[in-house]
PDB file of C-alpha atoms in Angstrom:
ATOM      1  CA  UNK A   2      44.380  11.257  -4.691  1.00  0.00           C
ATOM      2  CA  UNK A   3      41.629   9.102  -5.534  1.00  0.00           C
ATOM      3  CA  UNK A   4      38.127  10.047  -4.832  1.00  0.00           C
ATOM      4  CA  UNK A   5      36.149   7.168  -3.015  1.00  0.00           C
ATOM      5  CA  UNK A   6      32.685   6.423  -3.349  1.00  0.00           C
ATOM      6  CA  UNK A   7      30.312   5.985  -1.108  1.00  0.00           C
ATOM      7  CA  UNK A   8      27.356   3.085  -2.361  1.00  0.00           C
ATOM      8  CA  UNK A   9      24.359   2.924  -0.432  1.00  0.00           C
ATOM      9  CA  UNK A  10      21.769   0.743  -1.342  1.00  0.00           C
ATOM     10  CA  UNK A  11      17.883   1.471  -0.153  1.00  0.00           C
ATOM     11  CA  UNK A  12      16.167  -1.266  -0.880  1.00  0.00           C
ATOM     12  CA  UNK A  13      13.607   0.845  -2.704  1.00  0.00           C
ATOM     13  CA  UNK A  14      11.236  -1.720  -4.593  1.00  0.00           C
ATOM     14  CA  UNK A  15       9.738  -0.074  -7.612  1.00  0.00           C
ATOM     15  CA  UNK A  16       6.101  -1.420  -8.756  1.00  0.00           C
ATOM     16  CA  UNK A  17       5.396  -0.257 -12.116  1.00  0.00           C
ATOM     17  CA  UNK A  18       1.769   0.585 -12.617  1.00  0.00           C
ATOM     18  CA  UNK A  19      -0.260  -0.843 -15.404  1.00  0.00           C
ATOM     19  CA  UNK A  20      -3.883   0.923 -15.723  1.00  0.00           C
ATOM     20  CA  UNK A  21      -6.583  -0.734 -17.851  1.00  0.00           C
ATOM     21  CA  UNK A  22      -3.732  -1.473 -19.653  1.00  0.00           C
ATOM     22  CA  UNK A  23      -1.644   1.615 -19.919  1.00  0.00           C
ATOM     23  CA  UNK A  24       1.761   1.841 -17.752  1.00  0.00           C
ATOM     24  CA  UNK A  25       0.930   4.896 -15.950  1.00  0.00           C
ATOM     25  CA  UNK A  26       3.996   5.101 -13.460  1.00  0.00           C
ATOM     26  CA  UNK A  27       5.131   3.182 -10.784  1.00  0.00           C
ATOM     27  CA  UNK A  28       4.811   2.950  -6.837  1.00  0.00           C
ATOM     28  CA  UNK A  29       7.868   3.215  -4.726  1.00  0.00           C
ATOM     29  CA  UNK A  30       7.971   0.989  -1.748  1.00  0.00           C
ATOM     30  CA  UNK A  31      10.686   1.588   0.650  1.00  0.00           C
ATOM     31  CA  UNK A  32      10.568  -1.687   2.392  1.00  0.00           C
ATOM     32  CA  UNK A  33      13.702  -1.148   5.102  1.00  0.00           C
ATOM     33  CA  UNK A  34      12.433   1.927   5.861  1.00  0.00           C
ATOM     34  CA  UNK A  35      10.925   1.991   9.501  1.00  0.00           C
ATOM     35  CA  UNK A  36       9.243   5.460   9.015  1.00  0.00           C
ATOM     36  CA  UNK A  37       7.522   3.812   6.021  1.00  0.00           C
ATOM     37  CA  UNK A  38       6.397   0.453   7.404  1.00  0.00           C
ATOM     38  CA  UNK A  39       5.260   2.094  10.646  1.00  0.00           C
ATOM     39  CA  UNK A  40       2.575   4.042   8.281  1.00  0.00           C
ATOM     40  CA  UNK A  41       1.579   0.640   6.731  1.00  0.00           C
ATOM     41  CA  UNK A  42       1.134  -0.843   9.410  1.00  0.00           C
ATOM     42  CA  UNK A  43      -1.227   1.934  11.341  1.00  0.00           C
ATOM     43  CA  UNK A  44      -2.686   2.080   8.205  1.00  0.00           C
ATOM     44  CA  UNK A  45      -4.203  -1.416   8.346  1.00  0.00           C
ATOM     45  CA  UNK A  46      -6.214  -1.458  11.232  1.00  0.00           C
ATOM     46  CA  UNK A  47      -7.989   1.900   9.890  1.00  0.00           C
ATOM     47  CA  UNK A  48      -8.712  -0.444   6.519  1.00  0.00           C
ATOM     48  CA  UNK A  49     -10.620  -2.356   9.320  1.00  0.00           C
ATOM     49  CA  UNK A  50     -12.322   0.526  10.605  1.00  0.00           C
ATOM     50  CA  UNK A  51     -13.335   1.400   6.584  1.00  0.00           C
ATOM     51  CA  UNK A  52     -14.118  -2.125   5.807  1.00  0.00           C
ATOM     52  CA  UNK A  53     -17.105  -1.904   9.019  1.00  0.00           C
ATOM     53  CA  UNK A  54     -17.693   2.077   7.597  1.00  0.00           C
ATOM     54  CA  UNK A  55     -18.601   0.144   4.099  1.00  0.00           C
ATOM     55  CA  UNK A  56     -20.563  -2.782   5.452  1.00  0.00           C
ATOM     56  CA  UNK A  57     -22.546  -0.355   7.723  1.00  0.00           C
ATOM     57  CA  UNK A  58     -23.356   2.026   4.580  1.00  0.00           C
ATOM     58  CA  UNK A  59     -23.995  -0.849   2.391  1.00  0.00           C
ATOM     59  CA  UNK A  60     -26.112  -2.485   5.028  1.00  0.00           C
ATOM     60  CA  UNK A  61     -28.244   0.447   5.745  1.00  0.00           C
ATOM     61  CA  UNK A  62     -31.887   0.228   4.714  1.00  0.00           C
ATOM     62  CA  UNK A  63     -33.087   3.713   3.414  1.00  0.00           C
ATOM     63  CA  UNK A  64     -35.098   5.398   0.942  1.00  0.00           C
ATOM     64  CA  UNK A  65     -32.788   7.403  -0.862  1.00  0.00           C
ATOM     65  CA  UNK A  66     -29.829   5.128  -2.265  1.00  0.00           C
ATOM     66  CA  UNK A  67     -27.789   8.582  -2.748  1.00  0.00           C
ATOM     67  CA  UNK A  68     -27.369   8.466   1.042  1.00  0.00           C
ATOM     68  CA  UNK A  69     -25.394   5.370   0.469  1.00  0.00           C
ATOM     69  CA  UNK A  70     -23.538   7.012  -2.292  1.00  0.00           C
ATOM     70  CA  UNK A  71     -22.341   9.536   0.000  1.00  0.00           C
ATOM     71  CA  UNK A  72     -21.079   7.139   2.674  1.00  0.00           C
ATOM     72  CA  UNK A  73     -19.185   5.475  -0.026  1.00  0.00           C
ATOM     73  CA  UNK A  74     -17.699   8.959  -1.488  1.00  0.00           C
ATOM     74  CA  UNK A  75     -16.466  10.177   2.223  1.00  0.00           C
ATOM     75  CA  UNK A  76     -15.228   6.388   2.254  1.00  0.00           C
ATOM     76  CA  UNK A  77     -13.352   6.686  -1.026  1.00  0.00           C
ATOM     77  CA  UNK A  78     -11.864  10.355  -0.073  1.00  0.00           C
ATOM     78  CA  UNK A  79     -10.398   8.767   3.250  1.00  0.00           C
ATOM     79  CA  UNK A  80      -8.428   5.912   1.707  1.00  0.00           C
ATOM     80  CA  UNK A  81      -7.229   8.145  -1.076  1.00  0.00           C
ATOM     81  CA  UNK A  82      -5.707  10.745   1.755  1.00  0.00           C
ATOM     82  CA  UNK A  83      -4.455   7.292   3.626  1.00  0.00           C
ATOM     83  CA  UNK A  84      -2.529   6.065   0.230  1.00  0.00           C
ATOM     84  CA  UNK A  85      -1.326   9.411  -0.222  1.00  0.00           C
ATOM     85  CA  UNK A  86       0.161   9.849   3.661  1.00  0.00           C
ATOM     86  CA  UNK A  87       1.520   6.246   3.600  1.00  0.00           C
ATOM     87  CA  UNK A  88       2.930   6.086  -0.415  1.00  0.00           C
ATOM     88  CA  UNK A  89       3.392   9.564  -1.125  1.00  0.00           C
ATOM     89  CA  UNK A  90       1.176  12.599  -2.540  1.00  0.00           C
ATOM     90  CA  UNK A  91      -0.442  11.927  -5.481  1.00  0.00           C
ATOM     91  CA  UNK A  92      -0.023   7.835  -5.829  1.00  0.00           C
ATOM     92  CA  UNK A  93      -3.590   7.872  -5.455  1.00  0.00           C
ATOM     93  CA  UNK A  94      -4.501   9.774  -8.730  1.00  0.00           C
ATOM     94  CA  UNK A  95      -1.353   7.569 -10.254  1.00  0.00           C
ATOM     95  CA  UNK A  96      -2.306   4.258  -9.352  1.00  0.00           C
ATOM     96  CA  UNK A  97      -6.272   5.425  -9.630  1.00  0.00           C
ATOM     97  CA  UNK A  98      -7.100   8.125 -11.823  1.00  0.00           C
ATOM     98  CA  UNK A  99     -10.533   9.591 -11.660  1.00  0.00           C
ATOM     99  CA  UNK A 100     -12.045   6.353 -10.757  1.00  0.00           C
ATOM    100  CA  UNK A 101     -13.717   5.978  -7.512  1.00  0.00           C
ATOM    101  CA  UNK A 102     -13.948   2.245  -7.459  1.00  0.00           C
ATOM    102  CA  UNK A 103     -13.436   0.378  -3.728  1.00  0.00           C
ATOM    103  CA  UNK A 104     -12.064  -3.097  -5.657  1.00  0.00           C
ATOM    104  CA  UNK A 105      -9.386  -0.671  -7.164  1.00  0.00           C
ATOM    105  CA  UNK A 106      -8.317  -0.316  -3.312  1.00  0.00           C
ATOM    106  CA  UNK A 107      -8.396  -3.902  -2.944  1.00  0.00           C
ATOM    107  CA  UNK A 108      -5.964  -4.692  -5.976  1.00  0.00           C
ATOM    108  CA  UNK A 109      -3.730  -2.097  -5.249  1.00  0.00           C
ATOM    109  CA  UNK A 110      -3.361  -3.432  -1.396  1.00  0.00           C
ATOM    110  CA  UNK A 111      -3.193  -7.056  -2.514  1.00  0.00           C
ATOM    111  CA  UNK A 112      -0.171  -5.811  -4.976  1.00  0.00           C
ATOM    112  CA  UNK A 113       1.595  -3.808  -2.660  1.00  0.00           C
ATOM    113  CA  UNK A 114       1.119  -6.505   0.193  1.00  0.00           C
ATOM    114  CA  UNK A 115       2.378  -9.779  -2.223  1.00  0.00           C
ATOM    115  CA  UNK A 116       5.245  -7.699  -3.114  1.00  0.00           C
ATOM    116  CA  UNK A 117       6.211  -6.395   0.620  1.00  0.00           C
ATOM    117  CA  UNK A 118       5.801  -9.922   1.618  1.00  0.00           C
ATOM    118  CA  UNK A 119       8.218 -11.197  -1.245  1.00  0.00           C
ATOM    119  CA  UNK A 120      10.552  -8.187   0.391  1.00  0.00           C
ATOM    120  CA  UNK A 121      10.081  -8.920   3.894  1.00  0.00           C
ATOM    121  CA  UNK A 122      10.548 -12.791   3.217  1.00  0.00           C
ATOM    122  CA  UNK A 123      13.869 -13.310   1.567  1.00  0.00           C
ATOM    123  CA  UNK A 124      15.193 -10.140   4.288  1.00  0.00           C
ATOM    124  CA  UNK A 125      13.857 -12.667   7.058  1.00  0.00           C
ATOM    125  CA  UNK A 126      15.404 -15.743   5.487  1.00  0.00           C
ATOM    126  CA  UNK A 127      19.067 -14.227   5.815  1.00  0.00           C
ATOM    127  CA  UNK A 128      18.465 -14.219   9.256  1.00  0.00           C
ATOM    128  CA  UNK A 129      16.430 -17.921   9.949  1.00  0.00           C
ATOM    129  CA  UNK A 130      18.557 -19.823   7.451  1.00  0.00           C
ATOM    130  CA  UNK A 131      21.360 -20.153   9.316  1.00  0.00           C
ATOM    131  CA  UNK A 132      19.089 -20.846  12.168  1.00  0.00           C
ATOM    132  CA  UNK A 133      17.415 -23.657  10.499  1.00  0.00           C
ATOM    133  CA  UNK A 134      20.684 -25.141   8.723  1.00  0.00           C
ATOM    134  CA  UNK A 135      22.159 -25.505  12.316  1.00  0.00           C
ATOM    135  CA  UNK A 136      18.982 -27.874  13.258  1.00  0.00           C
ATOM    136  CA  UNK A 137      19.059 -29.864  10.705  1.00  0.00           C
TER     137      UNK A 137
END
């Protein structure tokens, strides 16, 4: 008897990750996955909340600039722990290393968004095309 096989396709995208120059891994992004996108998606209005957190902390008039520094440290610790619960442990010190740079977080985000929109797009198009052809 022949054995059958059973192909099952995730939809996994894989973002290879290039640091200062260096491939250093890569970022999986399970785009079909509702467990997954329900994370993103929480995850960006507590961006919000962090972008405020910064622009309070950077807004702040005081004496000691290191206060600032630590409002910017807890700030950094936070969306490392978010990456991590949304991408998986440890993408953080992947994608990031030891830096503790905010416009890091903003290139990694506007990666990971362009590509999930790319994703998203052409898995919405299979379902308007038809849509669309029938108006025309």
């Amino acid at each position: 008897m022949k054995q059958q096989i059973l192909t099952i396709t995730s939809n996994v995208i894989t973002l290879p990750v290039v640091r200062d120059g260096v491939a250093v891994g890569e970022v999986k992004l399970p785009v079909d996955d509702t467990l997954f996108l329900g994370n993103f998606y929480a995850l960006l209005p507590k961006l919000s909340a962090h972008r405020e957190t910064l622009a309070a902390a950077l807004g702040t008039k005081t004496e000691n600039p290191a206060d600032t520094l630590v409002a910017l440290d807890a700030l950094w610790q936070s969306l490392r722990m978010d990456i991590d619960t949304v991408f998986g442990t440890g993408t953080s010190a992947l994608v990031f290393g030891t830096a503790c740079s905010l416009s890091l977080v903003q290139q990694f985000f506007e990666g990971v968004a362009a590509a999930m929109q790319t994703a998203r797009s052409s898995k919405i198009a299979r379902y308007t095309k038809p849509v669309s052809a029938a108006l025309t």
